[in-house]
Short mmCIF file of C-alpha atoms (C1' of nucleotides) in Angstrom, two decimals:
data_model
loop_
_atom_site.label_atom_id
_atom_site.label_comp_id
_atom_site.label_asym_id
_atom_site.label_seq_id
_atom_site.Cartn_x
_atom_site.Cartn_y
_atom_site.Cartn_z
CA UNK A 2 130.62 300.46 116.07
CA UNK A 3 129.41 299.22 119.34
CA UNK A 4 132.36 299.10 121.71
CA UNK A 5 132.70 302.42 123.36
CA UNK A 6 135.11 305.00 121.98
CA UNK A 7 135.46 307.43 124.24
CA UNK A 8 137.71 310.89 123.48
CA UNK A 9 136.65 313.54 121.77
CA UNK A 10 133.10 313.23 122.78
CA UNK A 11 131.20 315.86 123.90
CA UNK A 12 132.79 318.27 126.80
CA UNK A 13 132.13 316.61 130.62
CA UNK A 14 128.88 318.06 132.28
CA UNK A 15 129.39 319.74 135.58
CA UNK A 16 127.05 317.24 136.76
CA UNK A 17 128.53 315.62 140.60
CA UNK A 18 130.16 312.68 140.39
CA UNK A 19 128.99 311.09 143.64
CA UNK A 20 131.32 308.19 143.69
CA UNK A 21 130.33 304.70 145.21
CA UNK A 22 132.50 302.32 146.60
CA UNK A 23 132.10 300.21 143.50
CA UNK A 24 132.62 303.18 141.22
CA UNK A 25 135.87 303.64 142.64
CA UNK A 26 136.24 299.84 143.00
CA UNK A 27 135.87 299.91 138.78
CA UNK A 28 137.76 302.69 138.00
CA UNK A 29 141.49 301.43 139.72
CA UNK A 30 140.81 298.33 137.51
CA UNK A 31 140.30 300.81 134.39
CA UNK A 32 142.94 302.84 134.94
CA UNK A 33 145.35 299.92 134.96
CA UNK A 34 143.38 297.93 132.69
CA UNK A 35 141.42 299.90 129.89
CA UNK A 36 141.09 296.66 127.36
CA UNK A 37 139.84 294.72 130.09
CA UNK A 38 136.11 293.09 129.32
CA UNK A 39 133.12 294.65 131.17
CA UNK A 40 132.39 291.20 132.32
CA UNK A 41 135.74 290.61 133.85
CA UNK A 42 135.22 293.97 135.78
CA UNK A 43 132.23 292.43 136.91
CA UNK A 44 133.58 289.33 138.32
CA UNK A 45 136.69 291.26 140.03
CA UNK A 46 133.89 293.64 141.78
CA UNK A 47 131.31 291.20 142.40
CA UNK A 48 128.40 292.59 140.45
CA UNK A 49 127.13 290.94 137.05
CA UNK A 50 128.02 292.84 133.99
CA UNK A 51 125.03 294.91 133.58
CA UNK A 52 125.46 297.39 135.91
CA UNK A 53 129.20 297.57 135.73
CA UNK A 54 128.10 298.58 132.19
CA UNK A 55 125.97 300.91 132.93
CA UNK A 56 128.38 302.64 135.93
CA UNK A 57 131.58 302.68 133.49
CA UNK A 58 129.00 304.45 131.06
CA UNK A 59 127.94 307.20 133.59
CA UNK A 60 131.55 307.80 134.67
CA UNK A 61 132.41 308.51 130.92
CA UNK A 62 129.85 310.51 130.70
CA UNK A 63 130.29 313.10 133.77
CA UNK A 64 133.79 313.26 132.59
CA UNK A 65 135.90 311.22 135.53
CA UNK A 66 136.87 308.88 132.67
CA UNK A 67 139.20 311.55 130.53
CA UNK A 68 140.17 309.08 127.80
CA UNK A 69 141.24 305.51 127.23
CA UNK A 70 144.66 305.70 126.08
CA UNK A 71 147.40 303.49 125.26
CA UNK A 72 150.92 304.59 126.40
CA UNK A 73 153.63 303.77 124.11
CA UNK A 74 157.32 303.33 124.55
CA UNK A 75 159.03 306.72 123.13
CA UNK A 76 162.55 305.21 123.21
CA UNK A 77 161.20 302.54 120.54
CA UNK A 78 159.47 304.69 119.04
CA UNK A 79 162.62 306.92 118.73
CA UNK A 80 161.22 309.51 120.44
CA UNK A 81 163.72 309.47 123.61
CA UNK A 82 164.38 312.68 124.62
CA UNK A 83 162.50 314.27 127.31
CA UNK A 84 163.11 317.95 127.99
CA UNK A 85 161.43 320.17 130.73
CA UNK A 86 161.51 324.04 129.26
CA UNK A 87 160.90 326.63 131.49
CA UNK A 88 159.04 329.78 130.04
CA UNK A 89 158.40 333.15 130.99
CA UNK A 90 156.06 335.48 128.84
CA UNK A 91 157.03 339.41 128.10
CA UNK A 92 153.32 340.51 128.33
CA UNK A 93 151.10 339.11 130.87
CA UNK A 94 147.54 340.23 130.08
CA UNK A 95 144.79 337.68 129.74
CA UNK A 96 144.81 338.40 126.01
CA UNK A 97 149.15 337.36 125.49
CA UNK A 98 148.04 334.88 127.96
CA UNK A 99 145.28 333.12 125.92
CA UNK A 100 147.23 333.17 122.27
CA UNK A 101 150.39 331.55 124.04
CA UNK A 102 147.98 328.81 125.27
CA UNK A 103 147.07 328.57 121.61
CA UNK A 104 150.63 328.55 120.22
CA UNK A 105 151.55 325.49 122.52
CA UNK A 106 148.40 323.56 121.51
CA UNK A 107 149.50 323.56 118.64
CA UNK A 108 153.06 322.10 119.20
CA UNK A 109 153.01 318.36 119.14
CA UNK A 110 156.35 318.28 120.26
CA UNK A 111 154.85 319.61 123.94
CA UNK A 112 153.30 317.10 125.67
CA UNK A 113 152.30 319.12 129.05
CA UNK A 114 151.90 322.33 129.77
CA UNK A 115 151.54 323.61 133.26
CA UNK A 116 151.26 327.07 134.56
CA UNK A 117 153.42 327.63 137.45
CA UNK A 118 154.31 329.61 140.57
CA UNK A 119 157.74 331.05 140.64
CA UNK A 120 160.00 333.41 138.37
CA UNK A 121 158.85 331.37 135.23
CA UNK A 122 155.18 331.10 133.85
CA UNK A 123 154.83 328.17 132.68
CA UNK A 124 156.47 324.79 132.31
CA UNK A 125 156.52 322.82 129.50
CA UNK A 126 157.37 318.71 129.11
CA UNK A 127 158.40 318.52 125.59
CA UNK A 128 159.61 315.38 123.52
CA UNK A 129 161.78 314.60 120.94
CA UNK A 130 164.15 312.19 119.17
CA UNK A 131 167.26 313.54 120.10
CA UNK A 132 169.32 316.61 120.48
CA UNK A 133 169.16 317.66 117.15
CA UNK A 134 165.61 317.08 117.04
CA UNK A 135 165.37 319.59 120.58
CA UNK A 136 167.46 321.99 118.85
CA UNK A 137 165.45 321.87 115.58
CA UNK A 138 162.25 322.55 117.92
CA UNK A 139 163.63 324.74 120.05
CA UNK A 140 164.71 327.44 117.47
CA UNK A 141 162.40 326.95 114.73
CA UNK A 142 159.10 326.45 116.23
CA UNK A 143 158.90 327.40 120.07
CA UNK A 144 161.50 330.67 119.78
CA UNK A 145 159.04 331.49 117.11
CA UNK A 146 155.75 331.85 119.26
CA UNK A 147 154.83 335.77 119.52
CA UNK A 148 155.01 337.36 123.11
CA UNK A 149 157.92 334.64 124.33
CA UNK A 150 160.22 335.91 127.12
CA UNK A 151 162.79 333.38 128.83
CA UNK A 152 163.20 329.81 128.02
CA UNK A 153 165.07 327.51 130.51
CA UNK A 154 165.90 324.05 129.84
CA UNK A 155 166.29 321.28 131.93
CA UNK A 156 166.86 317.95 130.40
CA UNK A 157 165.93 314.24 131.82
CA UNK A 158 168.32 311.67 131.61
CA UNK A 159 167.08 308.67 133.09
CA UNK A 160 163.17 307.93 133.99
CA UNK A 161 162.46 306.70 137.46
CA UNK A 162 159.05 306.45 137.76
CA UNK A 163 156.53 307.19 134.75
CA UNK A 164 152.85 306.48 135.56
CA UNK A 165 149.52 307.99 135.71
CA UNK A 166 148.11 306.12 138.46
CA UNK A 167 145.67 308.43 140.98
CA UNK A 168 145.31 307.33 144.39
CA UNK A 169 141.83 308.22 145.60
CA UNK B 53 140.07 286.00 130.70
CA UNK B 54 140.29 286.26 127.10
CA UNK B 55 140.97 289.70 125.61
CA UNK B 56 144.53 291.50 126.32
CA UNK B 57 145.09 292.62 129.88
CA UNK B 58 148.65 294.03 129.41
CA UNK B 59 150.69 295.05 132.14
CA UNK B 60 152.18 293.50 134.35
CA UNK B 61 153.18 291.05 132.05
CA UNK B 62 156.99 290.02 130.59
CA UNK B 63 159.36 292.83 130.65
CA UNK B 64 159.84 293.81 127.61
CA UNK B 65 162.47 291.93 125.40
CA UNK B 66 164.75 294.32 123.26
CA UNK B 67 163.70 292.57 120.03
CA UNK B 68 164.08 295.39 117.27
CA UNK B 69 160.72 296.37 116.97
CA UNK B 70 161.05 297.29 113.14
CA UNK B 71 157.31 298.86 112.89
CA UNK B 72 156.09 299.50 109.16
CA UNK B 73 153.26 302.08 108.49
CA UNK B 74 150.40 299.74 109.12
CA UNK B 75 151.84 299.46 112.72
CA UNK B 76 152.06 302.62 113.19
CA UNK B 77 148.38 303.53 112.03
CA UNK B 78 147.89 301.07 114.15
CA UNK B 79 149.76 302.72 117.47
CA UNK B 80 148.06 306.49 116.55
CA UNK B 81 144.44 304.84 116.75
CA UNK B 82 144.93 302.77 119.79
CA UNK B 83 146.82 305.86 121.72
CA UNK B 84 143.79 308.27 121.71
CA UNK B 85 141.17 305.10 121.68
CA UNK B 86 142.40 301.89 123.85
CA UNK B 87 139.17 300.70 124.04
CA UNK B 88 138.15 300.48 119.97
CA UNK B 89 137.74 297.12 118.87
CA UNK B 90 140.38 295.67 116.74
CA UNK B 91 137.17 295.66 114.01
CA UNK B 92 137.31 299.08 113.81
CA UNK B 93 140.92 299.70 113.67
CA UNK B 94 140.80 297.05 110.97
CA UNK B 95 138.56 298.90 108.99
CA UNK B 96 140.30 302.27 109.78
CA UNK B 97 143.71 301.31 108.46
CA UNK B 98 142.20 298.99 105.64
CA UNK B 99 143.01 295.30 107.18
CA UNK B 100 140.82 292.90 107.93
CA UNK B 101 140.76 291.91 111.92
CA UNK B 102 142.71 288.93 111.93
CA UNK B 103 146.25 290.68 111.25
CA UNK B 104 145.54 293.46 112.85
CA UNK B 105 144.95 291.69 116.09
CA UNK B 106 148.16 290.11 115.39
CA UNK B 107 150.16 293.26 115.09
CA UNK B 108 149.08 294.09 118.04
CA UNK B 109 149.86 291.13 119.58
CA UNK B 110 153.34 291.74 118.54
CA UNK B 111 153.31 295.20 119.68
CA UNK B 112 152.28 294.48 123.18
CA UNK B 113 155.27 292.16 123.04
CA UNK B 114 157.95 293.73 121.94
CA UNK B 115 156.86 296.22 124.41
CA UNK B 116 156.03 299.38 121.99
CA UNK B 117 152.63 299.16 123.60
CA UNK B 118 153.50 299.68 127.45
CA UNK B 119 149.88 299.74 129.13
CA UNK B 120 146.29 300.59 128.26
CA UNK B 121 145.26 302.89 130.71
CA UNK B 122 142.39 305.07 131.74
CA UNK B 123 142.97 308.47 132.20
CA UNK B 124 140.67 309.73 134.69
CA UNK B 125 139.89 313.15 135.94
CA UNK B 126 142.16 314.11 139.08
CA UNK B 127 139.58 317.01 140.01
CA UNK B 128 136.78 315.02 140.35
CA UNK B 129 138.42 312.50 142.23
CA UNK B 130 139.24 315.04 144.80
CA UNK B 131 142.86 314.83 143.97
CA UNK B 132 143.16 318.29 142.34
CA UNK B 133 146.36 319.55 143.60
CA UNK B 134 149.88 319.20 141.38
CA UNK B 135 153.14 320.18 142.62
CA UNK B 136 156.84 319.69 141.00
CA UNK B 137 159.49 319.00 143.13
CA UNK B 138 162.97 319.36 143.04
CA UNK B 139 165.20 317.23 144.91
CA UNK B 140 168.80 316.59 145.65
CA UNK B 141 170.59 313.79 147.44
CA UNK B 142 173.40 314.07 149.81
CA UNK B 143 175.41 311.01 148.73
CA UNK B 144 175.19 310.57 144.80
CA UNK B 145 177.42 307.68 144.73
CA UNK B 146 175.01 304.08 143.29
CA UNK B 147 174.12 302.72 146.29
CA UNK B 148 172.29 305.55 147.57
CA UNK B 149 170.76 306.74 144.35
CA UNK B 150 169.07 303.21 144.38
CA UNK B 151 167.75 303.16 147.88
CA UNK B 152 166.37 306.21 146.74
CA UNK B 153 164.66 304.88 143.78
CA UNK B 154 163.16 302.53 146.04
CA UNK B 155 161.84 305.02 147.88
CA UNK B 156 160.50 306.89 145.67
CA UNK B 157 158.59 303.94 144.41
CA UNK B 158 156.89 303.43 147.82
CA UNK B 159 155.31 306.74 147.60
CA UNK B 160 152.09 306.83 145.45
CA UNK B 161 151.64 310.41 145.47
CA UNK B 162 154.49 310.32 143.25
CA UNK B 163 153.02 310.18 139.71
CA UNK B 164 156.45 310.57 137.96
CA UNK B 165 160.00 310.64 139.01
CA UNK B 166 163.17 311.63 136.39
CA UNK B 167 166.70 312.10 137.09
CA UNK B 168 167.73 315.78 135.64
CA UNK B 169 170.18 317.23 134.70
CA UNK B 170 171.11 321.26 136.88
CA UNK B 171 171.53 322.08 140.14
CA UNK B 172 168.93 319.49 141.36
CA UNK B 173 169.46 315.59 141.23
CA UNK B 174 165.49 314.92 140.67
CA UNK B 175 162.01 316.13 139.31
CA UNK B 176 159.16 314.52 140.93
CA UNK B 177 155.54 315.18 140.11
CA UNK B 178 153.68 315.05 142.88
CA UNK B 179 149.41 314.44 143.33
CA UNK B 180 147.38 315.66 146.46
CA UNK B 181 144.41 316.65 148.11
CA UNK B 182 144.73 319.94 148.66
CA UNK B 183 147.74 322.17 150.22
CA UNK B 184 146.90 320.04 153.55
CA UNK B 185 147.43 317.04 152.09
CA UNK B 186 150.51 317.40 150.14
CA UNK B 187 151.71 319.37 153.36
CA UNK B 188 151.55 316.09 154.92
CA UNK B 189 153.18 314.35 151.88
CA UNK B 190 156.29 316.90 152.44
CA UNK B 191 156.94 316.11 156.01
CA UNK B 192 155.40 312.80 156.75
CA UNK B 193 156.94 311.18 153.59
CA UNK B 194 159.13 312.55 151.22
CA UNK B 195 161.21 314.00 153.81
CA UNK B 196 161.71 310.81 155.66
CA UNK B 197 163.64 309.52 152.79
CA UNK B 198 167.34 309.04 153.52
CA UNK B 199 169.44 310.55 152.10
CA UNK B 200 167.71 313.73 151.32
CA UNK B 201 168.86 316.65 150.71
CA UNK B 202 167.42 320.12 149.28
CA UNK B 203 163.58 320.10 147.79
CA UNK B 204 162.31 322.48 145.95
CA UNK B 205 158.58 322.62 145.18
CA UNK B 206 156.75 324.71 141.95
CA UNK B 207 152.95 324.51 142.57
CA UNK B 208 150.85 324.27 139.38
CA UNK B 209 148.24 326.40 139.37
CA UNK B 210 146.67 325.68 135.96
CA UNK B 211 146.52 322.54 133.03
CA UNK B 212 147.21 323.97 129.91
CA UNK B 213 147.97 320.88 128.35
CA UNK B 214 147.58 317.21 129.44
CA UNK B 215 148.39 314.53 126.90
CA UNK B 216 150.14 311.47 126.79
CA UNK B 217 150.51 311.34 122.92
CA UNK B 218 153.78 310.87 121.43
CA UNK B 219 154.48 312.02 117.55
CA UNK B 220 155.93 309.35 115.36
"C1'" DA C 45 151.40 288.19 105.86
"C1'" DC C 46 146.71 288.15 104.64
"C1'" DT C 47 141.85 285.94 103.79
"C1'" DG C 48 137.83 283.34 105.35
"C1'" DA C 49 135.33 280.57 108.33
"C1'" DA C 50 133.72 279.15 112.73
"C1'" DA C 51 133.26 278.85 117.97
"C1'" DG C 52 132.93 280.94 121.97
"C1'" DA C 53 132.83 285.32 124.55
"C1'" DC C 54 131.17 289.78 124.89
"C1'" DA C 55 128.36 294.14 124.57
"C1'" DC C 56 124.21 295.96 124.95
"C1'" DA C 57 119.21 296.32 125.41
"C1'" DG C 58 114.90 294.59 127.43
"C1'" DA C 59 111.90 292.69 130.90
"C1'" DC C 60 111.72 291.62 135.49
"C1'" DT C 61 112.79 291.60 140.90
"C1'" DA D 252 119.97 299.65 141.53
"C1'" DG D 253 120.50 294.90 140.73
"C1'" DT D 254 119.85 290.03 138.17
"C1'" DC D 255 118.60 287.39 134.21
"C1'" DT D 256 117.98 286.53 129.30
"C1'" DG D 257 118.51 287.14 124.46
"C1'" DT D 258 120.51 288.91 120.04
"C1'" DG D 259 123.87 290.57 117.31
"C1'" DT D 260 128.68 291.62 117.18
"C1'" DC D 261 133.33 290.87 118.34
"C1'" DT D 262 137.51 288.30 119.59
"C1'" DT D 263 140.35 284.70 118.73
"C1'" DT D 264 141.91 280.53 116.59
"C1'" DC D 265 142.85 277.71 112.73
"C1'" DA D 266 142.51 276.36 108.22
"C1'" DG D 267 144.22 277.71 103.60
"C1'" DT D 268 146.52 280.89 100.00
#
DNA sequence: ACTGAAAGACACAGACT
DNA sequence: AGTCTGTGTCTTTCAGT
């Protein structure tokens, strides 16, 4: 294996970034790009492939690059249903706080998890094939997790805009 | 330019993708690693390279593989700040929800965009700076749409989860 | 649809500026 | 911190099965 891999790697050092133009310059062509070559990089920023090689290998390392991922289509991969759940907690103590971070790690079906200002604690974006599928989750495995208060569901019917694209 | 650049390229035909379990071993390696080489995922799912670079060939084609991104670090690129926002539109009749697609489009600060169902018309995820900045988003942007109604913001004030993966 | 071979491109490391 | 050079590996195509 010589390509990088990237993911589950060890945890990002603290260490500051200190981003160059030509960091910055490399990482909008990544984030659009991740199969791209090294050498095309190279040519787009006008530097030879060495130290584009080395750069992309120091921003992996202090942990701007997260992952390289490749996003999928969930409507062909009948996976179409998006649902936004709204959850409040009964308890609110760091400890009920920390084993309900737990319980949603370990529901695939949740795909974010965001904790929020406002009368809920936390919202959830959570995917599934279809209504049945929702209903299956929604009763048998995130109505089961201990300490669970309010659950509000808003569901999204069309998708406007779906990117991960940073401006910086 | 030789290796896959993605995006960008052909919309998407609706040719039925009909994926068997190779392509989908396939689809779970490349999701969490878009950079592996198509070596590795050969030897991963037990194929040699050569039709496993044409699966994925396929795959990008047929559109089940939308983009290889890069998923950076939002913190470190000063860009820390989430917010959710609600928003409804005065006139809901075509016209105007499409001028307001456009729109929305237009503003990069706008990392996602879905059409809900509820009291509001629209979710939008929102990236800034810092309260400042997306201060200035609020008035200097968003609310110069036309058409605009109510907003409604949610701040996030934590990441409990952040993935992009989709179950199949 | 897969195997095998073969050419060119690429990643990665080293020495040098 | 960058360019240049070299080696081994990978991508990608094309033959055959």
């Amino acid at each position: 294996m010589k390509r990088s891999t990237k993911t589950e790697e060890s945890a990002a050092p603290a260490t500051a970034p200190e981003l160059d133009a030509k960091d910055r310059e490399i990482l909008r062509h990544l984030q659009e790009h991740a199969r791209i070559s090294v050498t095309e990089i190279a040519a787009r920023v006008h530097l030879s492939p060495t130290p584009v090689h080395e750069r992309i290998r120091r921003l992996e390392e202090s942990g701007v690059i997260r992952q390289y991922a490749t996003l999928l289509d969930a409507q062909k991969l009948d996976q179409g249903l998006m649902v936004i759940c709204y959850v409040s907690l009964k308890q609110h103590d760091k400890k009920a706080g920390l084993k309900f971070i737990q319980a949603i790690n370990g529901l695939n079906e949740v795909v974010e998890c965001y904790s929020i200002s406002g009368e809920f604690d936390f919202m959830l974006k959570v995917r599934a094939k279809d209504m049945a599928g929702f209903y299956d989750f929604h009763v048998n495995r995130l109505s089961q997790v201990e300490n669970l208060g309010h659950v509000q569901s808003v569901f999204v019917m069309g998708v406007i805009k779906d990117t991960h694209k940073i401006i910086f």
